Amino acid sequence: MTSASVADNRARGLDVEDESCRQWPLKPIADERARRDDWYDLVATEPFSVAAQSVDAGDPIECKSCWVRYESRRGQWWIARANHERLVSAGGWYILSVVDPETEYILRMSLVGASVIDQLIAERWTNCGRGGQTVEQYRQIPWSAVFDPTETPGGETA
């Protein structure tokens, strides 16, 4: 498998955003991106519940997707520290998805509180250094930290 380009990653992200809006009462904020910082993707349009947790109208939501497998390992979500901290402070959410690289079918998708992801990160951030990244620190989280690999097609082997 070849590595995905930034354009490929963005297209996959838009597919996940579209599917998220079909599953939950959400709307994209893409039209507003030119007028503000780009730190989340969607907003809840009305209150709803997920796994006994309440999402409020106006809550910010960041979509993260990764391939089920990338070369010989499971895919990982890439989270920028500054954006994550803003999402936690705002009481926001992540939509986390796992995608099949061959079919681009979404294998798993869940809405998870940013505070839950904050517990997984546990203040273990990586410095970007001078690699040309637009953020100072990030964290990669393997999708198996959230989803059971035995219940995810293609995820059984490490």
mmCIF file of C-alpha atoms in Angstrom:
data_model
loop_
_atom_site.group_PDB
_atom_site.id
_atom_site.type_symbol
_atom_site.label_atom_id
_atom_site.label_comp_id
_atom_site.label_asym_id
_atom_site.label_seq_id
_atom_site.Cartn_x
_atom_site.Cartn_y
_atom_site.Cartn_z
ATOM 1 C CA MET A 1 0.000 0.000 0.000
ATOM 2 C CA THR A 2 1.288 3.448 -0.828
ATOM 3 C CA SER A 3 1.070 6.313 1.579
ATOM 4 C CA ALA A 4 -1.910 8.638 1.251
ATOM 5 C CA SER A 5 -1.511 12.241 0.214
ATOM 6 C CA VAL A 6 -2.883 15.157 2.205
ATOM 7 C CA ALA A 7 -5.645 15.470 -0.425
ATOM 8 C CA ASP A 8 -6.514 11.759 -0.003
ATOM 9 C CA ASN A 9 -6.656 12.159 3.774
ATOM 10 C CA ARG A 10 -8.886 15.229 3.458
ATOM 11 C CA ALA A 11 -11.264 13.414 1.080
ATOM 12 C CA ARG A 12 -11.497 10.495 3.534
ATOM 13 C CA GLY A 13 -12.195 12.993 6.338
ATOM 14 C CA LEU A 14 -15.013 14.604 4.348
ATOM 15 C CA ASP A 15 -16.562 11.168 3.749
ATOM 16 C CA VAL A 16 -16.524 10.528 7.504
ATOM 17 C CA GLU A 17 -18.048 13.961 8.163
ATOM 18 C CA ASP A 18 -20.840 13.253 5.665
ATOM 19 C CA GLU A 19 -21.599 9.864 7.232
ATOM 20 C CA SER A 20 -21.548 11.417 10.722
ATOM 21 C CA CYS A 21 -24.158 13.972 9.653
ATOM 22 C CA ARG A 22 -26.363 11.123 8.399
ATOM 23 C CA GLN A 23 -26.119 9.282 11.738
ATOM 24 C CA TRP A 24 -26.452 12.164 14.197
ATOM 25 C CA PRO A 25 -27.978 15.684 14.134
ATOM 26 C CA LEU A 26 -24.779 17.456 13.095
ATOM 27 C CA LYS A 27 -23.769 19.990 10.494
ATOM 28 C CA PRO A 28 -20.379 20.750 8.943
ATOM 29 C CA ILE A 29 -18.789 24.082 9.705
ATOM 30 C CA ALA A 30 -16.821 24.148 6.438
ATOM 31 C CA ASP A 31 -18.514 27.362 5.292
ATOM 32 C CA GLU A 32 -17.222 29.131 8.392
ATOM 33 C CA ARG A 33 -13.605 27.934 8.090
ATOM 34 C CA ALA A 34 -12.423 30.981 6.179
ATOM 35 C CA ARG A 35 -13.573 33.219 9.043
ATOM 36 C CA ARG A 36 -12.142 31.431 12.080
ATOM 37 C CA ASP A 37 -9.493 29.036 13.353
ATOM 38 C CA ASP A 38 -9.836 25.555 11.899
ATOM 39 C CA TRP A 39 -9.939 23.378 15.008
ATOM 40 C CA TYR A 40 -13.116 21.295 14.698
ATOM 41 C CA ASP A 41 -15.238 19.931 11.851
ATOM 42 C CA LEU A 42 -18.877 19.646 12.925
ATOM 43 C CA VAL A 43 -21.356 21.099 15.378
ATOM 44 C CA ALA A 44 -24.402 19.464 16.992
ATOM 45 C CA THR A 45 -27.606 21.064 15.708
ATOM 46 C CA GLU A 46 -29.816 19.727 18.517
ATOM 47 C CA PRO A 47 -29.357 17.790 21.758
ATOM 48 C CA PHE A 48 -29.052 13.989 21.537
ATOM 49 C CA SER A 49 -27.664 11.072 23.559
ATOM 50 C CA VAL A 50 -24.918 8.603 22.759
ATOM 51 C CA ALA A 51 -24.085 5.715 25.083
ATOM 52 C CA ALA A 52 -25.858 7.435 28.011
ATOM 53 C CA GLN A 53 -23.940 10.684 27.416
ATOM 54 C CA SER A 54 -25.675 13.888 26.382
ATOM 55 C CA VAL A 55 -24.491 15.946 23.441
ATOM 56 C CA ASP A 56 -25.780 19.523 23.537
ATOM 57 C CA ALA A 57 -26.744 21.691 20.590
ATOM 58 C CA GLY A 58 -23.711 23.749 19.628
ATOM 59 C CA ASP A 59 -21.137 21.245 20.930
ATOM 60 C CA PRO A 60 -18.000 21.186 18.739
ATOM 61 C CA ILE A 61 -17.021 17.879 17.179
ATOM 62 C CA GLU A 62 -13.724 16.899 15.573
ATOM 63 C CA CYS A 63 -13.629 13.971 13.129
ATOM 64 C CA LYS A 64 -10.629 11.661 13.094
ATOM 65 C CA SER A 65 -10.193 8.721 10.770
ATOM 66 C CA CYS A 66 -7.452 6.226 10.093
ATOM 67 C CA TRP A 67 -6.899 3.133 7.988
ATOM 68 C CA VAL A 68 -7.612 -0.185 9.664
ATOM 69 C CA ARG A 69 -4.055 -1.157 8.713
ATOM 70 C CA TYR A 70 -1.159 0.969 7.586
ATOM 71 C CA GLU A 71 1.644 -1.166 6.207
ATOM 72 C CA SER A 72 2.219 -3.799 8.934
ATOM 73 C CA ARG A 73 0.472 -2.111 11.861
ATOM 74 C CA ARG A 74 -2.934 -0.869 12.900
ATOM 75 C CA GLY A 75 -3.799 2.676 11.920
ATOM 76 C CA GLN A 76 -3.640 5.582 14.361
ATOM 77 C CA TRP A 77 -5.500 8.831 14.867
ATOM 78 C CA TRP A 78 -3.288 11.937 14.847
ATOM 79 C CA ILE A 79 -4.306 14.514 17.454
ATOM 80 C CA ALA A 80 -2.810 17.995 17.726
ATOM 81 C CA ARG A 81 -2.371 19.121 21.328
ATOM 82 C CA ALA A 82 -3.593 22.720 20.976
ATOM 83 C CA ASN A 83 -6.791 21.674 19.169
ATOM 84 C CA HIS A 84 -7.376 18.813 21.603
ATOM 85 C CA GLU A 85 -7.056 21.094 24.625
ATOM 86 C CA ARG A 86 -9.547 23.530 23.080
ATOM 87 C CA LEU A 87 -11.973 20.675 22.416
ATOM 88 C CA VAL A 88 -11.667 19.414 26.009
ATOM 89 C CA SER A 89 -12.194 22.950 27.376
ATOM 90 C CA ALA A 90 -15.296 23.360 25.208
ATOM 91 C CA GLY A 91 -16.771 20.034 26.368
ATOM 92 C CA GLY A 92 -16.483 18.775 22.793
ATOM 93 C CA TRP A 93 -16.420 15.414 21.108
ATOM 94 C CA TYR A 94 -14.460 13.287 18.669
ATOM 95 C CA ILE A 95 -15.971 11.134 15.981
ATOM 96 C CA LEU A 96 -13.426 8.361 15.625
ATOM 97 C CA SER A 97 -13.544 6.101 12.599
ATOM 98 C CA VAL A 98 -11.614 3.205 11.132
ATOM 99 C CA VAL A 99 -11.624 2.895 7.341
ATOM 100 C CA ASP A 100 -10.775 0.034 4.967
ATOM 101 C CA PRO A 101 -7.984 1.359 2.702
ATOM 102 C CA GLU A 102 -9.096 -0.750 -0.282
ATOM 103 C CA THR A 103 -12.826 0.020 -0.321
ATOM 104 C CA GLU A 104 -12.788 3.226 1.789
ATOM 105 C CA TYR A 105 -15.737 1.710 3.671
ATOM 106 C CA ILE A 106 -16.086 2.920 7.276
ATOM 107 C CA LEU A 107 -15.595 -0.214 9.380
ATOM 108 C CA ARG A 108 -16.118 1.372 12.812
ATOM 109 C CA MET A 109 -17.285 4.787 13.938
ATOM 110 C CA SER A 110 -18.119 6.186 17.351
ATOM 111 C CA LEU A 111 -18.766 9.512 19.047
ATOM 112 C CA VAL A 112 -16.462 9.844 22.073
ATOM 113 C CA GLY A 113 -16.111 12.685 24.565
ATOM 114 C CA ALA A 114 -12.875 14.643 24.221
ATOM 115 C CA SER A 115 -12.382 14.154 27.979
ATOM 116 C CA VAL A 116 -12.295 10.365 27.421
ATOM 117 C CA ILE A 117 -9.578 10.752 24.792
ATOM 118 C CA ASP A 118 -7.743 13.086 27.179
ATOM 119 C CA GLN A 119 -7.485 10.170 29.619
ATOM 120 C CA LEU A 120 -5.921 7.998 26.883
ATOM 121 C CA ILE A 121 -3.386 10.713 26.083
ATOM 122 C CA ALA A 122 -2.453 11.169 29.754
ATOM 123 C CA GLU A 123 -0.193 14.167 28.999
ATOM 124 C CA ARG A 124 2.101 12.079 26.786
ATOM 125 C CA TRP A 125 2.707 14.417 23.859
ATOM 126 C CA THR A 126 5.327 14.214 21.124
ATOM 127 C CA ASN A 127 7.190 17.298 19.943
ATOM 128 C CA CYS A 128 7.042 17.862 16.186
ATOM 129 C CA GLY A 129 10.429 19.477 16.018
ATOM 130 C CA ARG A 130 11.354 21.088 12.715
ATOM 131 C CA GLY A 131 9.589 18.571 10.508
ATOM 132 C CA GLY A 132 7.398 21.175 8.867
ATOM 133 C CA GLN A 133 4.292 20.383 10.915
ATOM 134 C CA THR A 134 1.958 23.250 11.707
ATOM 135 C CA VAL A 135 1.595 22.186 15.357
ATOM 136 C CA GLU A 136 4.096 22.013 18.179
ATOM 137 C CA GLN A 137 2.923 18.776 19.815
ATOM 138 C CA TYR A 138 0.771 15.828 18.844
ATOM 139 C CA ARG A 139 -0.224 12.360 19.952
ATOM 140 C CA GLN A 140 -1.029 9.305 17.887
ATOM 141 C CA ILE A 141 -3.590 6.912 19.316
ATOM 142 C CA PRO A 142 -4.038 3.453 17.792
ATOM 143 C CA TRP A 143 -7.663 2.719 16.991
ATOM 144 C CA SER A 144 -7.398 -0.452 19.098
ATOM 145 C CA ALA A 145 -7.337 1.809 22.196
ATOM 146 C CA VAL A 146 -11.024 2.551 21.504
ATOM 147 C CA PHE A 147 -12.354 -0.352 19.421
ATOM 148 C CA ASP A 148 -12.003 -4.101 20.023
ATOM 149 C CA PRO A 149 -9.782 -5.473 17.240
ATOM 150 C CA THR A 150 -11.664 -8.792 17.232
ATOM 151 C CA GLU A 151 -14.860 -6.908 16.366
ATOM 152 C CA THR A 152 -13.275 -4.876 13.577
ATOM 153 C CA PRO A 153 -12.849 -6.458 10.118
ATOM 154 C CA GLY A 154 -9.129 -6.630 9.321
ATOM 155 C CA GLY A 155 -8.130 -5.680 12.856
ATOM 156 C CA GLU A 156 -7.548 -9.082 14.399
ATOM 157 C CA THR A 157 -3.784 -9.201 13.867
ATOM 158 C CA ALA A 158 -1.327 -6.639 15.133
#
